[in-house]
């Protein structure tokens, strides 16, 4: 029996704008097993961050259910939700703006511990902070430093230590390495991997960097304009991408190896507006293999192979 | 013959930022050359001195605090560092153009994009405003934007489109050299692919040379003829694309390659470079990479490594090669 930690069912988030409803997340469903990593990839504005925030109810979803560890989070009151957030933590992209500039490392890491009343007593809290600093690879001498004294990699380690301080089950990593240099990026990715092995964490890894998500995830979901267009185990997705958008996305990765040659699929145009979407395939305008069905209605997500879901009319009727 | 092909020669360039109580050694003794029509990739992490090098080529180092301590930048035989402000304004935009990283902030929000392209044309060519605007429209078409949109303002364009407008401004006067500083970093992958494709085509069409500054080795692999790897203000390795990617010699270059996820083997563990870039105000006397280098010898930190020639145009600054038979772990790739 699989051990499902998180199930998201028909999650929707529409923002009201003066021109109509902006479909940021539109009917997204997925599950994650305990101890696994789900990568969510897509371009800016595809709804990947909004999905992450809706799961924690940092943004209230318009509709849909989020079932975390057997509990339906969407039914909880604000007070109950606050308790539940102890088990779901988030690491933000920008380690420069996600830390309070007036808090020392000690205060920043201790804050969630104090807020959640996990440990009492200054000495005990400090001991726990030092433990966490060691876990994420921050030197003890930095305990009284302020964020501006530290570089991006170290700041991101503080963010990770804060997330770990409450012993969460699920961590949503929203572009955790995008703002970092490659050599530092690799350090942070390895740290996140080690923590997963050691603490049995489950991750949702939101990123636009496909080579990072390939390295890091068990399953990958590709989003386009609020919709999940394809979802498959990482290996399967890279070996056998089906949706035209996924194919284009994969072919656009610049590979630092001169032996690697591939046909590049150049997409026309840019991501279209997510406001007042008609009932047709959202990718149609940029698609290089449209068919007559695309105008008709929006394609459904179908399981084309075991665990490989695609939402494209080309695969209608190929249900596994 | 060789002399004629040379477009740019940077020789022993040294730039410091002199602050009140400390000196940042931003560019240290950098030398390289670029032939007409070629693309040089300048790779390195934040603070390596890539952008400062580019600004020096345009004689745009902010002064104060920037001071060019030493060196020459010869563009077609003329040292741009000796030129006055008036001469430089003829060179910038006409002979050398630059594209900056962030297309969101490099356009003026209160002028139409057509006006902004026309401005650069009017400075360098004897045309009136109407003609310049017509040419601006044609430039927009060149970068794949309908000419009609010349009457629109930057906020009406998306990120990728804005970067195309910036490219149109840069190319409006057919420069011989285009310096592109992280031109696609702020863009999405599919848009990045479009913009890189556009830049490659335009480069071929106009036969201009390009210096591409990036931290992305994948983009270098696709776009460049030559590569220079920078670390703490120095070029620590340079050569042709093939020499750097298939026969890397410097431990830092190796470290950069190892830090990247391997697309062919997704489960392979990343091998990051340990530690951090040294403080540019307190650089060691010798090799700046020594504190992070797995091959460092005891005296590496005290002795400045010489540039060693590895045949062809391949140079590398690493003292470990003084020992006979030394080789980094990364194996050469034979094609």
XYZ file of C-alpha atoms in Angstrom:
655
model
C 0.000 0.000 0.000
C 1.297 3.391 -0.881
C 1.620 5.919 1.876
C 0.124 9.155 0.652
C 1.065 12.265 2.605
C -0.606 14.913 0.513
C -3.473 14.801 -1.887
C -4.596 17.822 -3.822
C -7.999 17.531 -5.489
C -9.306 19.941 -8.120
C -7.470 22.890 -6.650
C -8.533 26.206 -8.150
C -7.439 29.737 -7.494
C -9.016 32.536 -9.473
C -7.964 36.090 -8.767
C -10.493 38.816 -9.436
C -9.154 41.482 -11.751
C -10.861 44.413 -13.417
C -10.823 42.521 -16.709
C -12.275 39.309 -15.312
C -11.147 36.217 -13.468
C -7.446 35.399 -13.654
C -7.082 31.638 -13.662
C -3.861 31.259 -11.695
C -4.433 27.630 -10.766
C -7.129 25.790 -12.631
C -8.257 22.372 -11.518
C -4.966 20.868 -10.411
C -4.898 17.444 -8.737
C -1.993 15.347 -7.590
C -0.742 13.133 -4.760
C 2.632 12.798 -3.097
C 3.856 9.791 -1.183
C 5.686 10.210 2.085
C 9.427 10.715 1.646
C 9.174 11.510 -2.063
C 9.758 14.662 -4.052
C 7.339 16.144 -6.518
C 8.861 18.688 -8.884
C 6.566 21.348 -10.301
C 8.015 23.049 -13.362
C 6.769 25.768 -15.613
C 7.437 29.289 -16.751
C 6.685 32.461 -14.838
C 2.978 32.926 -14.419
C 2.052 29.277 -14.856
C 0.712 29.026 -11.306
C 3.403 26.887 -9.724
C 4.057 29.192 -6.775
C 0.361 29.866 -6.282
C -0.192 26.106 -6.087
C 2.454 25.858 -3.376
C 0.944 28.713 -1.401
C -2.603 27.394 -1.772
C -1.554 24.099 -0.216
C -0.462 25.951 2.927
C -3.394 28.319 2.628
C -1.052 31.273 2.560
C -3.363 32.093 -0.320
C -6.952 30.920 0.143
C -7.905 28.605 -2.720
C -11.104 29.403 -4.620
C -12.156 25.779 -4.477
C -10.725 22.297 -4.178
C -9.469 20.091 -1.419
C -6.053 19.672 0.149
C -5.814 16.491 2.179
C -2.683 16.428 4.272
C -1.911 13.409 6.386
C -5.576 12.397 6.363
C -6.928 15.852 7.268
C -8.790 18.132 4.918
C -6.941 21.418 5.332
C -9.529 23.386 3.400
C -12.056 22.801 6.202
C -9.859 24.007 9.055
C -10.336 27.320 10.828
C -7.503 29.838 10.767
C -6.481 28.830 14.273
C -6.427 25.122 13.458
C -4.582 25.848 10.242
C -1.871 27.685 12.111
C -1.226 24.549 14.118
C -1.188 22.460 10.980
C 1.402 24.708 9.331
C 3.927 23.343 11.749
C 3.930 20.243 9.587
C 4.132 22.106 6.286
C 6.945 24.557 5.824
C 8.080 26.635 2.900
C 11.496 27.801 1.709
C 11.399 30.898 -0.454
C 13.389 31.809 -3.501
C 15.036 34.974 -2.416
C 17.189 34.609 0.674
C 17.759 38.363 0.534
C 14.190 39.448 1.140
C 12.784 36.476 3.041
C 14.741 37.186 6.213
C 14.092 40.006 8.656
C 17.162 42.269 8.430
C 16.893 43.122 12.119
C 16.984 39.558 13.377
C 20.198 37.733 14.123
C 20.650 34.167 12.959
C 19.735 33.008 16.467
C 16.527 35.047 16.560
C 15.525 34.037 13.048
C 15.896 30.324 13.676
C 14.433 30.503 17.194
C 11.321 32.396 16.069
C 9.339 29.405 14.780
C 10.351 27.348 17.833
C 9.047 30.040 20.174
C 5.931 30.705 18.091
C 4.967 27.055 18.192
C 5.979 26.692 21.843
C 8.118 23.675 21.038
C 10.860 24.263 23.562
C 10.891 26.423 26.677
C 13.859 28.192 28.219
C 16.475 30.375 26.557
C 19.312 27.921 27.039
C 17.360 25.003 25.612
C 16.270 27.047 22.610
C 19.806 28.174 21.929
C 20.977 24.592 22.117
C 18.359 23.580 19.569
C 19.327 26.491 17.275
C 22.965 25.397 17.390
C 21.892 21.871 16.553
C 19.916 23.133 13.575
C 22.791 25.331 12.450
C 25.025 22.306 12.442
C 22.465 20.310 10.480
C 22.340 22.904 7.710
C 26.075 23.598 7.769
C 26.225 27.025 9.381
C 29.276 27.685 11.526
C 28.574 28.261 15.215
C 30.341 31.624 15.191
C 27.627 33.073 12.920
C 24.937 32.755 15.589
C 24.861 36.492 16.298
C 25.329 37.666 12.705
C 22.725 39.618 10.785
C 21.547 38.594 7.316
C 23.370 41.446 5.557
C 26.672 40.053 6.790
C 26.040 36.739 5.069
C 26.126 35.638 1.441
C 23.155 34.149 -0.445
C 24.090 30.513 0.198
C 24.328 31.025 3.951
C 21.088 32.993 4.031
C 19.346 30.168 2.233
C 20.724 27.821 4.889
C 19.050 29.995 7.534
C 15.788 29.656 5.614
C 16.202 25.898 5.609
C 17.066 25.822 9.324
C 13.920 27.847 10.065
C 11.823 25.410 8.083
C 13.407 22.431 9.849
C 13.084 23.931 13.331
C 9.471 22.794 13.691
C 10.156 19.283 12.377
C 7.787 19.462 9.428
C 6.647 16.526 7.361
C 6.385 18.433 4.105
C 8.604 21.229 2.846
C 7.573 23.311 -0.122
C 10.738 24.568 -1.781
C 9.826 27.517 -3.989
C 12.814 28.065 -6.306
C 15.253 27.539 -3.421
C 18.410 27.732 -5.520
C 17.477 30.087 -8.363
C 19.146 33.100 -6.791
C 22.409 31.287 -6.061
C 25.615 30.740 -8.021
C 26.143 27.275 -9.476
C 28.784 26.123 -7.030
C 26.617 27.238 -4.093
C 23.493 25.870 -5.764
C 25.048 22.397 -5.756
C 25.877 22.729 -2.033
C 22.269 23.593 -1.174
C 20.794 20.850 -3.369
C 23.036 18.263 -1.733
C 22.025 19.563 1.697
C 18.322 19.244 0.865
C 18.927 15.720 -0.404
C 20.814 14.687 2.733
C 18.080 16.131 4.949
C 15.473 14.141 3.072
C 17.407 10.914 3.622
C 18.040 11.673 7.265
C 14.675 13.070 8.320
C 12.379 11.344 5.848
C 11.087 14.661 4.528
C 8.663 15.047 1.672
C 9.326 17.863 -0.769
C 7.419 19.847 -3.301
C 10.122 21.359 -5.417
C 8.943 24.343 -7.455
C 11.364 25.536 -10.105
C 11.799 26.681 -13.666
C 15.155 24.921 -13.956
C 14.560 21.599 -15.655
C 17.994 20.110 -15.114
C 17.695 20.781 -11.382
C 14.220 19.282 -11.180
C 15.355 16.232 -13.106
C 18.157 15.680 -10.658
C 16.005 16.234 -7.620
C 12.505 14.844 -8.152
C 10.820 11.484 -8.163
C 7.813 12.774 -10.053
C 7.539 15.870 -12.191
C 4.436 17.898 -12.954
C 4.599 20.374 -15.827
C 2.282 23.370 -15.562
C 1.137 25.768 -18.236
C -1.224 28.676 -17.592
C -2.623 27.229 -14.401
C -3.145 23.728 -15.759
C -1.124 20.637 -15.204
C -0.346 19.525 -18.748
C 1.784 16.484 -17.978
C 2.836 14.483 -14.959
C 5.103 11.460 -14.863
C 8.004 9.920 -12.972
C 11.114 12.039 -13.692
C 12.901 9.403 -15.733
C 9.826 8.661 -17.816
C 9.149 12.355 -18.434
C 12.651 13.049 -19.690
C 12.858 9.854 -21.738
C 9.401 10.054 -23.171
C 7.811 13.501 -23.031
C 4.403 13.540 -24.695
C 2.833 16.970 -24.419
C 4.105 19.349 -27.116
C 4.844 21.949 -24.439
C 6.918 19.528 -22.364
C 8.845 18.534 -25.473
C 9.613 22.162 -26.283
C 10.548 22.893 -22.694
C 12.945 19.952 -22.536
C 14.517 20.801 -25.865
C 15.138 24.370 -24.708
C 17.518 23.374 -21.890
C 21.036 24.460 -22.815
C 23.288 21.478 -22.098
C 26.905 22.107 -21.107
C 28.267 19.201 -23.102
C 29.491 19.523 -26.663
C 28.642 15.900 -27.458
C 25.000 16.508 -26.716
C 23.164 17.553 -29.851
C 19.450 17.866 -30.064
C 16.791 19.247 -32.292
C 15.455 22.383 -30.687
C 11.755 23.088 -30.802
C 11.283 26.848 -30.853
C 7.894 27.939 -29.610
C 6.156 30.832 -31.267
C 5.101 33.760 -29.153
C 4.826 33.944 -25.416
C 2.605 32.776 -22.628
C -0.892 34.170 -23.201
C -3.025 36.028 -20.692
C -4.649 33.856 -18.016
C -7.632 36.196 -17.788
C -11.037 35.011 -19.089
C -9.773 31.882 -20.779
C -12.009 30.345 -23.446
C -12.864 26.647 -23.300
C -10.109 25.429 -25.577
C -6.568 24.182 -25.232
C -4.527 26.887 -23.522
C -1.373 25.992 -25.334
C -3.001 26.105 -28.766
C -1.665 29.533 -29.755
C 1.941 28.446 -29.305
C 1.551 24.819 -30.258
C 3.455 23.505 -33.262
C 1.223 20.483 -33.731
C -2.354 21.713 -33.262
C -5.273 19.652 -34.459
C -8.878 20.581 -35.164
C -9.996 19.354 -31.738
C -7.938 22.026 -29.966
C -10.529 24.749 -30.630
C -13.367 22.631 -29.392
C -12.769 22.094 -25.714
C -10.039 21.886 -23.177
C -8.262 18.518 -23.168
C -8.606 16.291 -20.096
C -5.713 14.848 -18.147
C -5.565 11.170 -19.123
C -3.288 8.397 -17.959
C -1.572 7.355 -21.163
C 0.817 4.941 -19.525
C 1.017 3.811 -15.915
C 1.585 6.988 -13.866
C 2.117 9.090 -16.957
C -0.642 11.686 -17.341
C -1.001 14.014 -20.306
C -3.534 16.666 -21.133
C -3.515 17.015 -24.903
C -6.044 16.113 -27.587
C -3.353 14.162 -29.446
C -3.627 11.527 -26.734
C -7.402 11.436 -26.399
C -8.632 7.902 -26.403
C -5.221 6.443 -25.630
C -6.192 5.860 -22.041
C -4.143 3.190 -20.380
C 46.731 38.607 -41.770
C 46.081 37.855 -38.130
C 46.326 41.549 -37.323
C 43.508 42.323 -39.705
C 41.108 39.879 -38.119
C 41.720 41.214 -34.609
C 38.911 43.407 -33.385
C 39.592 43.735 -29.704
C 42.737 43.262 -27.646
C 42.520 43.600 -23.885
C 45.972 43.658 -22.351
C 46.859 43.431 -18.657
C 43.649 45.177 -17.627
C 43.503 45.889 -13.907
C 40.551 47.655 -12.304
C 40.119 48.492 -8.628
C 37.204 49.970 -6.783
C 38.838 52.194 -4.192
C 36.532 52.734 -1.274
C 37.232 54.812 1.774
C 38.863 52.149 3.860
C 39.354 49.252 1.501
C 40.162 48.408 -2.087
C 38.201 45.885 -4.120
C 40.395 44.247 -6.726
C 37.655 43.686 -9.286
C 39.710 42.870 -12.384
C 43.267 41.644 -12.035
C 45.620 41.556 -14.989
C 43.118 40.347 -17.553
C 44.294 39.790 -21.124
C 42.386 38.362 -24.068
C 41.648 39.108 -27.673
C 38.675 38.724 -29.935
C 38.605 38.284 -33.711
C 36.023 39.855 -35.980
C 32.788 37.904 -36.185
C 33.645 35.619 -33.252
C 31.837 35.103 -29.974
C 33.695 35.004 -26.691
C 31.960 33.614 -23.631
C 32.936 35.131 -20.306
C 31.925 32.714 -17.530
C 32.155 33.055 -13.804
C 30.127 33.438 -10.640
C 28.832 36.594 -9.017
C 31.694 38.933 -8.244
C 34.174 37.300 -10.607
C 34.715 40.582 -12.480
C 32.841 39.753 -15.692
C 30.711 42.878 -15.798
C 33.564 45.158 -14.725
C 35.657 43.800 -17.602
C 32.797 44.566 -19.998
C 32.319 48.060 -18.615
C 36.044 48.748 -19.034
C 35.789 47.885 -22.740
C 33.171 50.622 -23.062
C 35.182 52.923 -20.799
C 32.184 53.020 -18.484
C 33.820 52.147 -15.176
C 32.117 54.351 -12.587
C 34.760 56.757 -11.377
C 34.860 57.169 -8.407
C 35.196 54.552 -6.965
C 36.493 52.669 -10.035
C 40.108 53.186 -11.061
C 41.743 51.581 -14.067
C 45.124 50.796 -12.587
C 46.821 49.329 -15.583
C 46.314 47.922 -19.032
C 44.917 48.819 -22.424
C 41.743 48.025 -24.326
C 42.415 48.287 -28.048
C 39.458 48.370 -30.348
C 40.713 48.163 -33.923
C 44.109 49.386 -32.837
C 42.850 52.342 -30.782
C 43.065 52.407 -27.015
C 39.565 53.279 -25.800
C 40.793 53.953 -22.275
C 42.603 57.068 -23.526
C 39.569 58.508 -25.305
C 37.668 61.491 -23.999
C 33.980 61.588 -23.265
C 33.124 62.980 -26.722
C 35.016 60.328 -28.665
C 33.536 57.622 -26.484
C 29.992 58.725 -27.191
C 30.730 58.130 -30.889
C 32.100 54.691 -30.193
C 29.386 53.544 -27.800
C 26.324 52.417 -29.661
C 28.110 52.733 -33.017
C 31.146 50.457 -32.770
C 30.382 48.733 -29.502
C 26.939 48.159 -28.003
C 25.937 46.598 -24.755
C 22.855 44.698 -23.641
C 22.229 44.553 -19.925
C 20.791 41.739 -17.885
C 17.510 43.197 -16.849
C 15.273 44.228 -19.742
C 12.706 45.495 -17.251
C 14.915 48.360 -16.111
C 17.039 49.143 -19.161
C 14.212 50.838 -21.074
C 12.844 54.267 -20.290
C 9.193 53.926 -19.228
C 8.092 57.348 -20.498
C 9.185 57.042 -24.140
C 7.761 54.739 -26.808
C 10.070 51.927 -27.825
C 10.265 53.432 -31.315
C 11.609 56.697 -29.878
C 14.178 54.816 -27.864
C 15.496 52.927 -30.872
C 15.407 56.087 -33.008
C 17.392 57.992 -30.385
C 20.432 55.822 -30.855
C 20.106 56.050 -34.664
C 19.885 59.848 -34.569
C 23.011 60.125 -32.437
C 25.147 58.162 -34.849
C 23.643 58.718 -38.287
C 22.807 61.917 -40.125
C 19.090 61.354 -40.397
C 16.067 63.334 -39.289
C 13.597 62.146 -36.735
C 11.127 60.730 -39.227
C 13.722 58.669 -41.035
C 15.152 57.452 -37.755
C 11.711 56.342 -36.612
C 11.159 54.472 -39.878
C 14.455 52.701 -39.363
C 13.443 51.958 -35.786
C 10.357 50.199 -37.110
C 12.495 48.124 -39.456
C 14.768 47.194 -36.541
C 11.743 45.974 -34.602
C 10.827 43.737 -37.517
C 14.399 42.401 -37.529
C 14.018 41.248 -33.937
C 10.614 39.737 -34.656
C 8.235 42.413 -33.379
C 5.648 43.973 -35.739
C 6.794 47.489 -36.721
C 3.434 48.927 -35.678
C 4.300 48.342 -32.065
C 6.959 51.075 -32.242
C 4.291 53.464 -30.928
C 3.832 51.487 -27.729
C 5.480 51.952 -24.354
C 7.725 49.422 -22.570
C 5.050 48.415 -20.049
C 2.944 47.104 -22.923
C 5.636 44.510 -23.724
C 6.464 41.247 -21.987
C 9.943 40.457 -20.662
C 11.064 38.598 -23.761
C 9.745 41.360 -26.022
C 11.510 44.038 -23.976
C 14.774 42.165 -24.338
C 14.141 42.091 -28.108
C 13.645 45.857 -28.044
C 16.924 46.246 -26.150
C 18.611 44.081 -28.780
C 17.077 46.249 -31.503
C 18.519 49.380 -29.867
C 21.920 47.745 -29.536
C 21.986 46.623 -33.159
C 20.420 49.736 -34.708
C 23.786 51.103 -35.872
C 25.389 47.800 -36.882
C 28.053 47.670 -34.184
C 31.127 45.557 -34.757
C 31.067 44.335 -31.211
C 28.087 43.515 -29.063
C 28.582 42.940 -25.357
C 25.688 40.984 -23.882
C 25.689 40.857 -20.093
C 23.522 37.923 -18.999
C 21.008 38.731 -21.759
C 18.633 35.872 -20.973
C 18.992 35.368 -17.227
C 15.728 37.170 -16.474
C 13.783 35.206 -19.101
C 11.943 31.897 -19.138
C 13.565 28.916 -20.835
C 11.405 28.868 -23.941
C 11.798 32.629 -24.327
C 15.521 32.302 -23.637
C 15.743 29.803 -26.494
C 13.979 32.290 -28.789
C 16.251 35.190 -27.825
C 19.464 33.147 -28.137
C 18.319 31.902 -31.525
C 17.624 35.484 -32.588
C 21.038 36.658 -31.394
C 22.809 33.848 -33.233
C 20.982 34.652 -36.467
C 21.623 38.379 -36.203
C 25.269 37.797 -35.433
C 25.592 35.689 -38.555
C 23.642 38.191 -40.631
C 25.628 41.256 -39.591
C 28.964 39.496 -39.043
C 29.512 41.190 -35.717
C 31.630 39.933 -32.852
C 30.094 39.293 -29.463
C 31.170 38.994 -25.859
C 28.587 36.956 -24.009
C 28.715 37.229 -20.245
C 26.923 34.432 -18.458
C 27.111 32.015 -15.588
C 25.368 29.321 -17.628
C 27.790 26.876 -19.209
C 24.960 25.419 -21.290
C 24.427 28.743 -23.056
C 28.166 29.047 -23.643
C 28.236 25.585 -25.226
C 25.590 26.605 -27.712
C 26.673 30.098 -28.567
C 30.408 30.692 -28.261
C 33.579 30.089 -30.243
C 35.979 30.950 -27.432
C 35.615 30.838 -23.669
C 37.331 32.654 -20.798
C 36.645 31.501 -17.248
C 36.957 34.172 -14.578
C 37.501 33.753 -10.863
C 38.155 36.526 -8.336
C 39.020 39.053 -11.024
C 41.330 36.882 -13.077
C 40.927 34.824 -16.189
C 42.015 31.490 -14.830
C 41.512 29.537 -18.032
C 40.831 30.460 -21.628
C 40.736 28.736 -24.973
C 38.392 27.606 -27.692
C 35.027 26.139 -26.779
C 36.361 22.673 -27.529
C 39.517 23.195 -25.456
C 37.564 24.329 -22.397
C 34.661 21.888 -22.572
C 36.559 18.793 -23.659
C 40.042 19.425 -22.289
C 39.467 21.555 -19.193
C 42.632 22.031 -17.148
C 41.872 24.375 -14.246
C 40.507 22.879 -11.007
C 37.905 25.680 -10.835
C 36.639 24.947 -14.341
C 36.374 21.310 -13.325
C 34.484 22.356 -10.188
C 32.013 24.370 -12.231
C 31.245 21.426 -14.488
C 30.892 19.096 -11.507
C 28.429 21.447 -9.790
C 25.909 21.060 -12.578
C 23.278 18.343 -12.550
C 24.085 15.723 -15.147
C 21.221 15.428 -17.577
C 22.261 11.958 -18.681
C 22.624 10.500 -15.199
C 20.042 12.075 -12.940
C 20.900 10.161 -9.807
C 24.550 11.129 -9.819
C 25.366 13.169 -6.738
C 26.428 16.761 -7.317
C 29.989 17.632 -6.445
C 29.895 21.242 -5.288
C 32.983 23.349 -4.863
C 33.467 23.609 -1.105
C 33.649 26.998 0.573
C 32.973 30.438 -0.828
C 34.509 32.963 -3.173
C 37.221 34.933 -1.318
C 36.555 38.466 -0.151
C 37.721 40.693 -3.052
C 39.200 43.173 -0.600
C 41.395 40.531 1.000
C 42.677 38.350 -1.813
C 45.560 36.019 -1.066
C 48.978 36.783 -2.509
C 48.921 33.655 -4.611
C 46.105 31.718 -6.229
C 42.679 32.983 -5.116
C 41.124 29.567 -5.678
C 43.660 27.719 -3.509
C 41.502 27.738 -0.319
C 38.742 25.840 -2.179
C 40.965 23.745 -4.430
C 41.197 19.988 -3.879
C 44.616 19.888 -5.585
C 46.142 22.874 -3.766
C 49.807 22.526 -2.882
C 51.112 24.128 0.326
C 52.615 27.098 -1.510
C 49.687 27.740 -3.889
C 48.231 30.414 -1.639
C 51.502 32.374 -1.614
C 52.704 32.066 -5.188
C 50.773 33.748 -7.993
C 50.344 31.110 -10.697
C 51.731 31.887 -14.125
C 49.647 31.453 -17.240
C 50.632 28.088 -18.720
C 50.192 27.443 -22.437
C 48.559 24.128 -23.292
C 48.830 24.395 -27.059
C 46.557 26.165 -29.497
C 44.922 29.115 -27.764
C 44.512 27.236 -24.497
C 45.931 28.935 -21.381
C 45.430 28.129 -17.723
C 46.655 29.676 -14.488
C 47.433 26.846 -12.096
C 50.623 26.133 -10.204
C 49.891 22.437 -9.833
C 50.990 21.913 -13.432
C 54.568 22.704 -12.475
C 54.641 19.097 -11.375
C 55.266 16.693 -14.189
C 52.275 14.488 -14.964
C 49.693 16.467 -12.943
C 46.134 16.202 -14.198
C 42.736 17.098 -12.780
C 40.259 14.260 -12.303
C 37.942 15.322 -15.109
C 38.869 13.253 -18.123
C 39.380 14.712 -21.556
C 36.569 14.111 -23.970
C 37.759 12.885 -27.319
C 35.482 13.588 -30.227
